[in-house]
Every structure is written in C-alpha cells, then in structure tokens.
Amino acid sequence: METGMRVGLSAQIEGGTAGGAPCSEPPWLSILIPVYNVEPYLRDCLASLLPQLPPHGVEVILLDDASTDGSLGLCSEICPQSHPQVRLMRHASNAGLSAARNTMLGAARGDYIWFVDSDDEVLPGAIARLRAIIDRDAPDLVLCDYERGGRHLSSFAGPSGRPSADREALLQGVFARRRLHSWSKIARRSLWSDDLRFPAGRCFEDIATTPWLLLRARTHYYAAEAWVRYRDRPDSIMGALRRSRGRFDDCRNDDLAMSLAGFDAATRDALPAMSDVTRHHIAHFWAKEFTKICWRLLSSSAFRMPWRDLRRKLARYRGLMDAESPIAFAALARLYRSRGRLPRAAILSACLWLAQADDAG
C-alpha cells in the first residue's frame, strides 16, 4: 500500500471564517467534501448539511477538483451565504478523488475528520448526535449507518451505543458487514498521520485506507443510526465500474487486487493473537472480491481472448490476492464446505481451478 504517497498540488482557497481568516480556536470537526461535476446533487447535499452546523466548532471544506459543469459556480454562490466556517478550495487541474481528499486533509484543522461525498446527504440530527458521543466518550473512531434506496443499512456487526477498546472487534465488525467506505466513519485527525493518505490516481481508495485506520483506532463507538443518505449515481466511480460489464478494466481491477497490499502483515503485527473468526471475516471479504474479478474477466473476455491467456491473467490476480488473505483461498474453500456453505465453496473453488498457475502456463 502506498500510504506515504503525497501529491504536489496547489489549491486555491476562497472564503472561510471571518472573510477568509481562520478562527483562532480549532474546530472539533472538519467535514471534507470533494466536488467534481456533481451540480445536480450538490445543492441537496449542502442543504442537508448546512442547517445542522452550530455557530462555532465545525468547519466545512469544499474542494472543487476542476469541475467542468456548474459545480464550482454553485459552491461560490452558496458558500458566502451559508455559514462563516465554510471554505472553498480549488484544484487548478483535475487530480481525482484521492488527491482531493488528501489536499483537504492537509488543510483540515478539526479534531475529527468526516468525509462526505458531494452526491450524498447528511441526515437531520447527525452532527448533534456525533457531538454528544464525542463529548461523552471521545472515541478515536465513530461509525454510523446509512440509508440507500429507502433502506437502513448497517455498517458494523457488533455492539452499539457504547464505547469499546477492542480493536479486534472493530476489525471483525467492519469486515463482517463489508462496509469499508470512508463516509460512514468519523476519525480523529491524529489517525490520519502523514504516512496514511489515499492512493492518488487509483480506484478503491477506501479499501486501501480504511483497514489501516481501523488498526490505529484505540477506541471506537458504533452509532446504529443512519446519518448519511447514499445516492446511486450512474456517472459515479462505482457506477462506471458497473457499466463496464461488457469489458474488463485492467486498471480498476488491478487497483482492487492491490488495495490490501501489506494489510495481512500489518494485522499480524498489531493483533498477533487475532482469532480465527476475525481472520475468516477478512479472508471472506477478500475472497469475494477475487471471485468478482474472476466473474468480470470471464463475462467480458471468455470469447475474446485465448483461454490460456485468460487463465494466466486469473492466475496473476490469484497470486496478488491470495498472498494478502489471512486464510489461503484453497483452505477457505475447504472451510466453506465443512460449514455447509456449499455455494460459496463451489464458486471459490471454480475460480481457483480456473486460476491455477500450472494449468495457465
């Protein structure tokens, strides 16, 4: 994982507290919103958030990543009218989501960091609830649920409504739900030290950072409440991936396959006595991502490339991903069978057979 990657980007700053001069007292919360070509959604995002801001203590940073629609104009229109703690930053050229988040991290002054996507909404009462939790328990990490399509979806499998210092339970609960997105986690800014940044120019940036954030949190608090309304957008990064079903995007799938590089070693160092249950949840998460890559490659290329080349390609992904699993994929397939998870076992075994390096060569 390229946690230390830094991007040399200059960002112009507009607006801000007291006409651009930062407040002398650091805020308790920085809400960081990257903006790129989201004009149809941005007004709703800000309308959901800005009325919740208290008079002091919360800063909102918007960073326009060289939008080509009216997003920047909308930010400029709304910011001066909304709240004195809203700042607008701009990249002179488009650098991508990771670079935008990294720039805002460098500018943030709050004790806690909350990334909010500019096409989502912050549900009423979320900031007040977050403040109450921080005032009472001061955890390193706060996790929340979210709404999607009118459904309440949980981001964590574990106890809620109380602080916990069990780091393994935190890791287990997040991987069990497969919710590694950044916007459902509010973390102390100190966890985002210089050696933990989003990998610039790559996709699946949340998978490449959230697990390391979990390892650094000494305490956590799970609020089993929906604080974010997630909105599906066809032109989003994940929407683009879904639209590519007819072709295999090597770059995106490579980014996924390498997103957990080094994490297995990091967990062994941080949690040498990690339980088999936690190891299973992490391995299951990773094996499922491997089978998704296999399916994307098969469905897009089975009749477009020689069979030997396809299997060689699958063998490469197996090598990259199996090496980062706390349980070898073949052993995990046997474990699925022993526990009666026959469909899981069959799917993973089929992918492993297709990706056998000896046969592929």
PDB file of N, CA, C and O in Angstrom, residues 87-155:
ATOM      1  N   ARG A  87     -15.294  26.795   3.825  1.00  0.00           N
ATOM      2  CA  ARG A  87     -14.189  27.214   2.964  1.00  0.00           C
ATOM      3  C   ARG A  87     -14.275  26.498   1.627  1.00  0.00           C
ATOM      4  O   ARG A  87     -14.642  25.321   1.568  1.00  0.00           O
ATOM      5  N   LEU A  88     -13.919  27.197   0.586  1.00  0.00           N
ATOM      6  CA  LEU A  88     -13.907  26.619  -0.754  1.00  0.00           C
ATOM      7  C   LEU A  88     -12.474  26.575  -1.255  1.00  0.00           C
ATOM      8  O   LEU A  88     -11.785  27.601  -1.272  1.00  0.00           O
ATOM      9  N   MET A  89     -12.036  25.382  -1.646  1.00  0.00           N
ATOM     10  CA  MET A  89     -10.707  25.203  -2.219  1.00  0.00           C
ATOM     11  C   MET A  89     -10.853  24.736  -3.656  1.00  0.00           C
ATOM     12  O   MET A  89     -11.887  24.174  -4.040  1.00  0.00           O
ATOM     13  N   ARG A  90      -9.815  24.956  -4.451  1.00  0.00           N
ATOM     14  CA  ARG A  90      -9.882  24.584  -5.860  1.00  0.00           C
ATOM     15  C   ARG A  90      -8.556  23.979  -6.310  1.00  0.00           C
ATOM     16  O   ARG A  90      -7.492  24.486  -5.960  1.00  0.00           O
ATOM     17  N   HIS A  91      -8.662  22.886  -7.074  1.00  0.00           N
ATOM     18  CA  HIS A  91      -7.517  22.367  -7.810  1.00  0.00           C
ATOM     19  C   HIS A  91      -7.510  23.005  -9.193  1.00  0.00           C
ATOM     20  O   HIS A  91      -8.557  23.076  -9.851  1.00  0.00           O
ATOM     21  N   ALA A  92      -6.347  23.433  -9.636  1.00  0.00           N
ATOM     22  CA  ALA A  92      -6.246  24.054 -10.954  1.00  0.00           C
ATOM     23  C   ALA A  92      -6.516  23.048 -12.068  1.00  0.00           C
ATOM     24  O   ALA A  92      -7.015  23.413 -13.137  1.00  0.00           O
ATOM     25  N   SER A  93      -6.207  21.782 -11.843  1.00  0.00           N
ATOM     26  CA  SER A  93      -6.490  20.730 -12.816  1.00  0.00           C
ATOM     27  C   SER A  93      -7.019  19.519 -12.075  1.00  0.00           C
ATOM     28  O   SER A  93      -6.745  19.319 -10.890  1.00  0.00           O
ATOM     29  N   ASN A  94      -7.780  18.703 -12.785  1.00  0.00           N
ATOM     30  CA  ASN A  94      -8.403  17.549 -12.160  1.00  0.00           C
ATOM     31  C   ASN A  94      -7.349  16.536 -11.717  1.00  0.00           C
ATOM     32  O   ASN A  94      -6.488  16.144 -12.492  1.00  0.00           O
ATOM     33  N   ALA A  95      -7.420  16.133 -10.452  1.00  0.00           N
ATOM     34  CA  ALA A  95      -6.425  15.203  -9.895  1.00  0.00           C
ATOM     35  C   ALA A  95      -7.054  13.941  -9.343  1.00  0.00           C
ATOM     36  O   ALA A  95      -6.337  13.032  -8.935  1.00  0.00           O
ATOM     37  N   GLY A  96      -8.379  13.865  -9.277  1.00  0.00           N
ATOM     38  CA  GLY A  96      -9.042  12.665  -8.804  1.00  0.00           C
ATOM     39  C   GLY A  96      -9.441  12.742  -7.338  1.00  0.00           C
ATOM     40  O   GLY A  96      -8.997  13.609  -6.587  1.00  0.00           O
ATOM     41  N   LEU A  97     -10.301  11.791  -6.944  1.00  0.00           N
ATOM     42  CA  LEU A  97     -10.878  11.800  -5.602  1.00  0.00           C
ATOM     43  C   LEU A  97      -9.824  11.684  -4.513  1.00  0.00           C
ATOM     44  O   LEU A  97      -9.857  12.407  -3.516  1.00  0.00           O
ATOM     45  N   SER A  98      -8.877  10.772  -4.677  1.00  0.00           N
ATOM     46  CA  SER A  98      -7.861  10.579  -3.638  1.00  0.00           C
ATOM     47  C   SER A  98      -7.063  11.855  -3.402  1.00  0.00           C
ATOM     48  O   SER A  98      -6.837  12.262  -2.258  1.00  0.00           O
ATOM     49  N   ALA A  99      -6.603  12.477  -4.483  1.00  0.00           N
ATOM     50  CA  ALA A  99      -5.816  13.701  -4.341  1.00  0.00           C
ATOM     51  C   ALA A  99      -6.637  14.809  -3.710  1.00  0.00           C
ATOM     52  O   ALA A  99      -6.128  15.587  -2.891  1.00  0.00           O
ATOM     53  N   ALA A 100      -7.928  14.905  -4.064  1.00  0.00           N
ATOM     54  CA  ALA A 100      -8.790  15.920  -3.460  1.00  0.00           C
ATOM     55  C   ALA A 100      -8.915  15.696  -1.958  1.00  0.00           C
ATOM     56  O   ALA A 100      -8.808  16.636  -1.161  1.00  0.00           O
ATOM     57  N   ARG A 101      -9.136  14.463  -1.554  1.00  0.00           N
ATOM     58  CA  ARG A 101      -9.240  14.173  -0.123  1.00  0.00           C
ATOM     59  C   ARG A 101      -7.920  14.474   0.592  1.00  0.00           C
ATOM     60  O   ARG A 101      -7.924  15.009   1.711  1.00  0.00           O
ATOM     61  N   ASN A 102      -6.805  14.124  -0.042  1.00  0.00           N
ATOM     62  CA  ASN A 102      -5.507  14.381   0.589  1.00  0.00           C
ATOM     63  C   ASN A 102      -5.253  15.871   0.769  1.00  0.00           C
ATOM     64  O   ASN A 102      -4.718  16.304   1.800  1.00  0.00           O
ATOM     65  N   THR A 103      -5.620  16.678  -0.223  1.00  0.00           N
ATOM     66  CA  THR A 103      -5.444  18.126  -0.109  1.00  0.00           C
ATOM     67  C   THR A 103      -6.266  18.675   1.053  1.00  0.00           C
ATOM     68  O   THR A 103      -5.792  19.497   1.850  1.00  0.00           O
ATOM     69  N   MET A 104      -7.501  18.222   1.172  1.00  0.00           N
ATOM     70  CA  MET A 104      -8.356  18.694   2.258  1.00  0.00           C
ATOM     71  C   MET A 104      -7.844  18.214   3.615  1.00  0.00           C
ATOM     72  O   MET A 104      -7.930  18.959   4.596  1.00  0.00           O
ATOM     73  N   LEU A 105      -7.324  16.993   3.668  1.00  0.00           N
ATOM     74  CA  LEU A 105      -6.741  16.512   4.922  1.00  0.00           C
ATOM     75  C   LEU A 105      -5.613  17.429   5.380  1.00  0.00           C
ATOM     76  O   LEU A 105      -5.480  17.729   6.565  1.00  0.00           O
ATOM     77  N   GLY A 106      -4.797  17.880   4.424  1.00  0.00           N
ATOM     78  CA  GLY A 106      -3.709  18.769   4.772  1.00  0.00           C
ATOM     79  C   GLY A 106      -4.169  20.122   5.260  1.00  0.00           C
ATOM     80  O   GLY A 106      -3.455  20.786   6.033  1.00  0.00           O
ATOM     81  N   ALA A 107      -5.363  20.539   4.847  1.00  0.00           N
ATOM     82  CA  ALA A 107      -5.888  21.852   5.235  1.00  0.00           C
ATOM     83  C   ALA A 107      -6.798  21.783   6.460  1.00  0.00           C
ATOM     84  O   ALA A 107      -7.072  22.818   7.089  1.00  0.00           O
ATOM     85  N   ALA A 108      -7.284  20.599   6.812  1.00  0.00           N
ATOM     86  CA  ALA A 108      -8.262  20.467   7.899  1.00  0.00           C
ATOM     87  C   ALA A 108      -7.640  20.809   9.251  1.00  0.00           C
ATOM     88  O   ALA A 108      -6.476  20.505   9.517  1.00  0.00           O
ATOM     89  N   ARG A 109      -8.454  21.419  10.115  1.00  0.00           N
ATOM     90  CA  ARG A 109      -7.982  21.823  11.435  1.00  0.00           C
ATOM     91  C   ARG A 109      -8.757  21.167  12.565  1.00  0.00           C
ATOM     92  O   ARG A 109      -8.427  21.334  13.733  1.00  0.00           O
ATOM     93  N   GLY A 110      -9.800  20.425  12.233  1.00  0.00           N
ATOM     94  CA  GLY A 110     -10.651  19.847  13.269  1.00  0.00           C
ATOM     95  C   GLY A 110     -10.011  18.681  13.996  1.00  0.00           C
ATOM     96  O   GLY A 110      -9.112  18.013  13.483  1.00  0.00           O
ATOM     97  N   ASP A 111     -10.475  18.438  15.220  1.00  0.00           N
ATOM     98  CA  ASP A 111     -10.005  17.272  15.979  1.00  0.00           C
ATOM     99  C   ASP A 111     -10.465  15.975  15.322  1.00  0.00           C
ATOM    100  O   ASP A 111      -9.792  14.955  15.433  1.00  0.00           O
ATOM    101  N   TYR A 112     -11.635  16.021  14.673  1.00  0.00           N
ATOM    102  CA  TYR A 112     -12.184  14.856  13.992  1.00  0.00           C
ATOM    103  C   TYR A 112     -12.394  15.186  12.519  1.00  0.00           C
ATOM    104  O   TYR A 112     -12.648  16.340  12.157  1.00  0.00           O
ATOM    105  N   ILE A 113     -12.316  14.133  11.687  1.00  0.00           N
ATOM    106  CA  ILE A 113     -12.458  14.256  10.241  1.00  0.00           C
ATOM    107  C   ILE A 113     -13.648  13.419   9.780  1.00  0.00           C
ATOM    108  O   ILE A 113     -13.740  12.230  10.119  1.00  0.00           O
ATOM    109  N   TRP A 114     -14.520  14.034   8.991  1.00  0.00           N
ATOM    110  CA  TRP A 114     -15.649  13.310   8.392  1.00  0.00           C
ATOM    111  C   TRP A 114     -15.663  13.613   6.903  1.00  0.00           C
ATOM    112  O   TRP A 114     -15.874  14.747   6.494  1.00  0.00           O
ATOM    113  N   PHE A 115     -15.428  12.591   6.090  1.00  0.00           N
ATOM    114  CA  PHE A 115     -15.545  12.735   4.644  1.00  0.00           C
ATOM    115  C   PHE A 115     -17.006  12.537   4.244  1.00  0.00           C
ATOM    116  O   PHE A 115     -17.625  11.541   4.612  1.00  0.00           O
ATOM    117  N   VAL A 116     -17.537  13.480   3.498  1.00  0.00           N
ATOM    118  CA  VAL A 116     -18.899  13.388   2.986  1.00  0.00           C
ATOM    119  C   VAL A 116     -18.836  13.516   1.473  1.00  0.00           C
ATOM    120  O   VAL A 116     -18.214  14.453   0.957  1.00  0.00           O
ATOM    121  N   ASP A 117     -19.453  12.584   0.762  1.00  0.00           N
ATOM    122  CA  ASP A 117     -19.477  12.669  -0.692  1.00  0.00           C
ATOM    123  C   ASP A 117     -20.490  13.716  -1.136  1.00  0.00           C
ATOM    124  O   ASP A 117     -21.583  13.829  -0.562  1.00  0.00           O
ATOM    125  N   SER A 118     -20.144  14.462  -2.175  1.00  0.00           N
ATOM    126  CA  SER A 118     -20.962  15.604  -2.591  1.00  0.00           C
ATOM    127  C   SER A 118     -22.265  15.205  -3.261  1.00  0.00           C
ATOM    128  O   SER A 118     -23.118  16.062  -3.517  1.00  0.00           O
ATOM    129  N   ASP A 119     -22.462  13.915  -3.552  1.00  0.00           N
ATOM    130  CA  ASP A 119     -23.743  13.474  -4.107  1.00  0.00           C
ATOM    131  C   ASP A 119     -24.600  12.766  -3.065  1.00  0.00           C
ATOM    132  O   ASP A 119     -25.670  12.252  -3.387  1.00  0.00           O
ATOM    133  N   ASP A 120     -24.154  12.748  -1.809  1.00  0.00           N
ATOM    134  CA  ASP A 120     -24.942  12.164  -0.721  1.00  0.00           C
ATOM    135  C   ASP A 120     -25.538  13.263   0.151  1.00  0.00           C
ATOM    136  O   ASP A 120     -25.296  14.446  -0.071  1.00  0.00           O
ATOM    137  N   GLU A 121     -26.302  12.874   1.159  1.00  0.00           N
ATOM    138  CA  GLU A 121     -26.918  13.828   2.082  1.00  0.00           C
ATOM    139  C   GLU A 121     -26.625  13.421   3.522  1.00  0.00           C
ATOM    140  O   GLU A 121     -26.524  12.230   3.822  1.00  0.00           O
ATOM    141  N   VAL A 122     -26.480  14.405   4.386  1.00  0.00           N
ATOM    142  CA  VAL A 122     -26.312  14.164   5.818  1.00  0.00           C
ATOM    143  C   VAL A 122     -27.688  14.272   6.464  1.00  0.00           C
ATOM    144  O   VAL A 122     -28.347  15.315   6.364  1.00  0.00           O
ATOM    145  N   LEU A 123     -28.130  13.215   7.093  1.00  0.00           N
ATOM    146  CA  LEU A 123     -29.494  13.168   7.611  1.00  0.00           C
ATOM    147  C   LEU A 123     -29.647  14.058   8.850  1.00  0.00           C
ATOM    148  O   LEU A 123     -28.684  14.310   9.581  1.00  0.00           O
ATOM    149  N   PRO A 124     -30.853  14.567   9.083  1.00  0.00           N
ATOM    150  CA  PRO A 124     -31.080  15.506  10.195  1.00  0.00           C
ATOM    151  C   PRO A 124     -30.633  14.955  11.544  1.00  0.00           C
ATOM    152  O   PRO A 124     -30.846  13.787  11.862  1.00  0.00           O
ATOM    153  N   GLY A 125     -29.988  15.808  12.319  1.00  0.00           N
ATOM    154  CA  GLY A 125     -29.566  15.459  13.669  1.00  0.00           C
ATOM    155  C   GLY A 125     -28.231  14.752  13.752  1.00  0.00           C
ATOM    156  O   GLY A 125     -27.743  14.469  14.853  1.00  0.00           O
ATOM    157  N   ALA A 126     -27.604  14.461  12.612  1.00  0.00           N
ATOM    158  CA  ALA A 126     -26.378  13.663  12.630  1.00  0.00           C
ATOM    159  C   ALA A 126     -25.243  14.377  13.363  1.00  0.00           C
ATOM    160  O   ALA A 126     -24.535  13.778  14.176  1.00  0.00           O
ATOM    161  N   ILE A 127     -25.054  15.661  13.086  1.00  0.00           N
ATOM    162  CA  ILE A 127     -23.933  16.380  13.708  1.00  0.00           C
ATOM    163  C   ILE A 127     -24.150  16.524  15.208  1.00  0.00           C
ATOM    164  O   ILE A 127     -23.214  16.376  16.002  1.00  0.00           O
ATOM    165  N   ALA A 128     -25.378  16.777  15.627  1.00  0.00           N
ATOM    166  CA  ALA A 128     -25.671  16.890  17.059  1.00  0.00           C
ATOM    167  C   ALA A 128     -25.426  15.558  17.764  1.00  0.00           C
ATOM    168  O   ALA A 128     -24.881  15.518  18.879  1.00  0.00           O
ATOM    169  N   ARG A 129     -25.828  14.456  17.129  1.00  0.00           N
ATOM    170  CA  ARG A 129     -25.600  13.143  17.741  1.00  0.00           C
ATOM    171  C   ARG A 129     -24.111  12.846  17.834  1.00  0.00           C
ATOM    172  O   ARG A 129     -23.627  12.294  18.827  1.00  0.00           O
ATOM    173  N   LEU A 130     -23.370  13.187  16.766  1.00  0.00           N
ATOM    174  CA  LEU A 130     -21.932  12.973  16.787  1.00  0.00           C
ATOM    175  C   LEU A 130     -21.288  13.771  17.910  1.00  0.00           C
ATOM    176  O   LEU A 130     -20.431  13.251  18.641  1.00  0.00           O
ATOM    177  N   ARG A 131     -21.686  15.031  18.072  1.00  0.00           N
ATOM    178  CA  ARG A 131     -21.105  15.868  19.125  1.00  0.00           C
ATOM    179  C   ARG A 131     -21.387  15.289  20.507  1.00  0.00           C
ATOM    180  O   ARG A 131     -20.510  15.287  21.387  1.00  0.00           O
ATOM    181  N   ALA A 132     -22.586  14.771  20.705  1.00  0.00           N
ATOM    182  CA  ALA A 132     -22.932  14.198  22.004  1.00  0.00           C
ATOM    183  C   ALA A 132     -22.052  12.984  22.319  1.00  0.00           C
ATOM    184  O   ALA A 132     -21.594  12.809  23.452  1.00  0.00           O
ATOM    185  N   ILE A 133     -21.793  12.153  21.316  1.00  0.00           N
ATOM    186  CA  ILE A 133     -20.951  10.975  21.515  1.00  0.00           C
ATOM    187  C   ILE A 133     -19.519  11.391  21.836  1.00  0.00           C
ATOM    188  O   ILE A 133     -18.882  10.846  22.755  1.00  0.00           O
ATOM    189  N   ILE A 134     -19.000  12.364  21.098  1.00  0.00           N
ATOM    190  CA  ILE A 134     -17.627  12.808  21.317  1.00  0.00           C
ATOM    191  C   ILE A 134     -17.478  13.484  22.677  1.00  0.00           C
ATOM    192  O   ILE A 134     -16.506  13.258  23.403  1.00  0.00           O
ATOM    193  N   ASP A 135     -18.445  14.313  23.059  1.00  0.00           N
ATOM    194  CA  ASP A 135     -18.388  14.975  24.359  1.00  0.00           C
ATOM    195  C   ASP A 135     -18.414  13.963  25.499  1.00  0.00           C
ATOM    196  O   ASP A 135     -17.734  14.142  26.519  1.00  0.00           O
ATOM    197  N   ARG A 136     -19.184  12.908  25.328  1.00  0.00           N
ATOM    198  CA  ARG A 136     -19.342  11.934  26.412  1.00  0.00           C
ATOM    199  C   ARG A 136     -18.222  10.906  26.460  1.00  0.00           C
ATOM    200  O   ARG A 136     -17.716  10.566  27.530  1.00  0.00           O
ATOM    201  N   ASP A 137     -17.791  10.394  25.286  1.00  0.00           N
ATOM    202  CA  ASP A 137     -16.879   9.251  25.277  1.00  0.00           C
ATOM    203  C   ASP A 137     -15.553   9.506  24.568  1.00  0.00           C
ATOM    204  O   ASP A 137     -14.603   8.741  24.769  1.00  0.00           O
ATOM    205  N   ALA A 138     -15.476  10.511  23.708  1.00  0.00           N
ATOM    206  CA  ALA A 138     -14.245  10.872  22.989  1.00  0.00           C
ATOM    207  C   ALA A 138     -13.553   9.669  22.350  1.00  0.00           C
ATOM    208  O   ALA A 138     -12.341   9.463  22.538  1.00  0.00           O
ATOM    209  N   PRO A 139     -14.265   8.843  21.572  1.00  0.00           N
ATOM    210  CA  PRO A 139     -13.605   7.697  20.929  1.00  0.00           C
ATOM    211  C   PRO A 139     -12.698   8.158  19.793  1.00  0.00           C
ATOM    212  O   PRO A 139     -12.864   9.252  19.244  1.00  0.00           O
ATOM    213  N   ASP A 140     -11.750   7.317  19.429  1.00  0.00           N
ATOM    214  CA  ASP A 140     -10.901   7.618  18.277  1.00  0.00           C
ATOM    215  C   ASP A 140     -11.676   7.532  16.974  1.00  0.00           C
ATOM    216  O   ASP A 140     -11.365   8.238  16.010  1.00  0.00           O
ATOM    217  N   LEU A 141     -12.677   6.667  16.936  1.00  0.00           N
ATOM    218  CA  LEU A 141     -13.417   6.412  15.697  1.00  0.00           C
ATOM    219  C   LEU A 141     -14.895   6.240  16.016  1.00  0.00           C
ATOM    220  O   LEU A 141     -15.251   5.539  16.960  1.00  0.00           O
ATOM    221  N   VAL A 142     -15.736   6.901  15.228  1.00  0.00           N
ATOM    222  CA  VAL A 142     -17.191   6.754  15.343  1.00  0.00           C
ATOM    223  C   VAL A 142     -17.704   6.175  14.033  1.00  0.00           C
ATOM    224  O   VAL A 142     -17.355   6.661  12.946  1.00  0.00           O
ATOM    225  N   LEU A 143     -18.518   5.138  14.127  1.00  0.00           N
ATOM    226  CA  LEU A 143     -19.105   4.515  12.946  1.00  0.00           C
ATOM    227  C   LEU A 143     -20.605   4.760  12.942  1.00  0.00           C
ATOM    228  O   LEU A 143     -21.249   4.707  14.002  1.00  0.00           O
ATOM    229  N   CYS A 144     -21.163   5.021  11.762  1.00  0.00           N
ATOM    230  CA  CYS A 144     -22.608   5.243  11.649  1.00  0.00           C
ATOM    231  C   CYS A 144     -23.169   4.374  10.533  1.00  0.00           C
ATOM    232  O   CYS A 144     -22.441   3.843   9.696  1.00  0.00           O
ATOM    233  N   ASP A 145     -24.490   4.247  10.507  1.00  0.00           N
ATOM    234  CA  ASP A 145     -25.186   3.537   9.441  1.00  0.00           C
ATOM    235  C   ASP A 145     -25.585   4.526   8.344  1.00  0.00           C
ATOM    236  O   ASP A 145     -25.289   5.718   8.420  1.00  0.00           O
ATOM    237  N   TYR A 146     -26.305   4.011   7.350  1.00  0.00           N
ATOM    238  CA  TYR A 146     -26.718   4.873   6.245  1.00  0.00           C
ATOM    239  C   TYR A 146     -28.001   4.354   5.605  1.00  0.00           C
ATOM    240  O   TYR A 146     -28.420   3.219   5.852  1.00  0.00           O
ATOM    241  N   GLU A 147     -28.629   5.208   4.815  1.00  0.00           N
ATOM    242  CA  GLU A 147     -29.804   4.839   4.034  1.00  0.00           C
ATOM    243  C   GLU A 147     -29.432   4.723   2.563  1.00  0.00           C
ATOM    244  O   GLU A 147     -28.626   5.501   2.054  1.00  0.00           O
ATOM    245  N   ARG A 148     -30.021   3.757   1.914  1.00  0.00           N
ATOM    246  CA  ARG A 148     -29.833   3.606   0.472  1.00  0.00           C
ATOM    247  C   ARG A 148     -31.114   3.056  -0.128  1.00  0.00           C
ATOM    248  O   ARG A 148     -31.570   1.987   0.268  1.00  0.00           O
ATOM    249  N   GLY A 149     -31.688   3.805  -1.031  1.00  0.00           N
ATOM    250  CA  GLY A 149     -32.946   3.373  -1.639  1.00  0.00           C
ATOM    251  C   GLY A 149     -34.065   3.197  -0.645  1.00  0.00           C
ATOM    252  O   GLY A 149     -34.914   2.310  -0.803  1.00  0.00           O
ATOM    253  N   GLY A 150     -34.069   4.023   0.415  1.00  0.00           N
ATOM    254  CA  GLY A 150     -35.117   3.933   1.423  1.00  0.00           C
ATOM    255  C   GLY A 150     -34.885   2.861   2.470  1.00  0.00           C
ATOM    256  O   GLY A 150     -35.704   2.705   3.385  1.00  0.00           O
ATOM    257  N   ARG A 151     -33.782   2.133   2.380  1.00  0.00           N
ATOM    258  CA  ARG A 151     -33.480   1.071   3.343  1.00  0.00           C
ATOM    259  C   ARG A 151     -32.394   1.519   4.302  1.00  0.00           C
ATOM    260  O   ARG A 151     -31.448   2.196   3.915  1.00  0.00           O
ATOM    261  N   HIS A 152     -32.523   1.116   5.557  1.00  0.00           N
ATOM    262  CA  HIS A 152     -31.497   1.357   6.570  1.00  0.00           C
ATOM    263  C   HIS A 152     -30.484   0.227   6.478  1.00  0.00           C
ATOM    264  O   HIS A 152     -30.814  -0.944   6.649  1.00  0.00           O
ATOM    265  N   LEU A 153     -29.224   0.575   6.235  1.00  0.00           N
ATOM    266  CA  LEU A 153     -28.167  -0.425   6.113  1.00  0.00           C
ATOM    267  C   LEU A 153     -27.134  -0.208   7.210  1.00  0.00           C
ATOM    268  O   LEU A 153     -26.673   0.916   7.427  1.00  0.00           O
ATOM    269  N   SER A 154     -26.756  -1.287   7.875  1.00  0.00           N
ATOM    270  CA  SER A 154     -25.790  -1.179   8.962  1.00  0.00           C
ATOM    271  C   SER A 154     -24.374  -1.275   8.408  1.00  0.00           C
ATOM    272  O   SER A 154     -24.114  -1.972   7.427  1.00  0.00           O
ATOM    273  N   SER A 155     -23.459  -0.578   9.049  1.00  0.00           N
ATOM    274  CA  SER A 155     -22.067  -0.570   8.607  1.00  0.00           C
ATOM    275  C   SER A 155     -21.166  -1.397   9.517  1.00  0.00           C
ATOM    276  O   SER A 155     -19.968  -1.500   9.260  1.00  0.00           O
TER     277      SER A 155
END
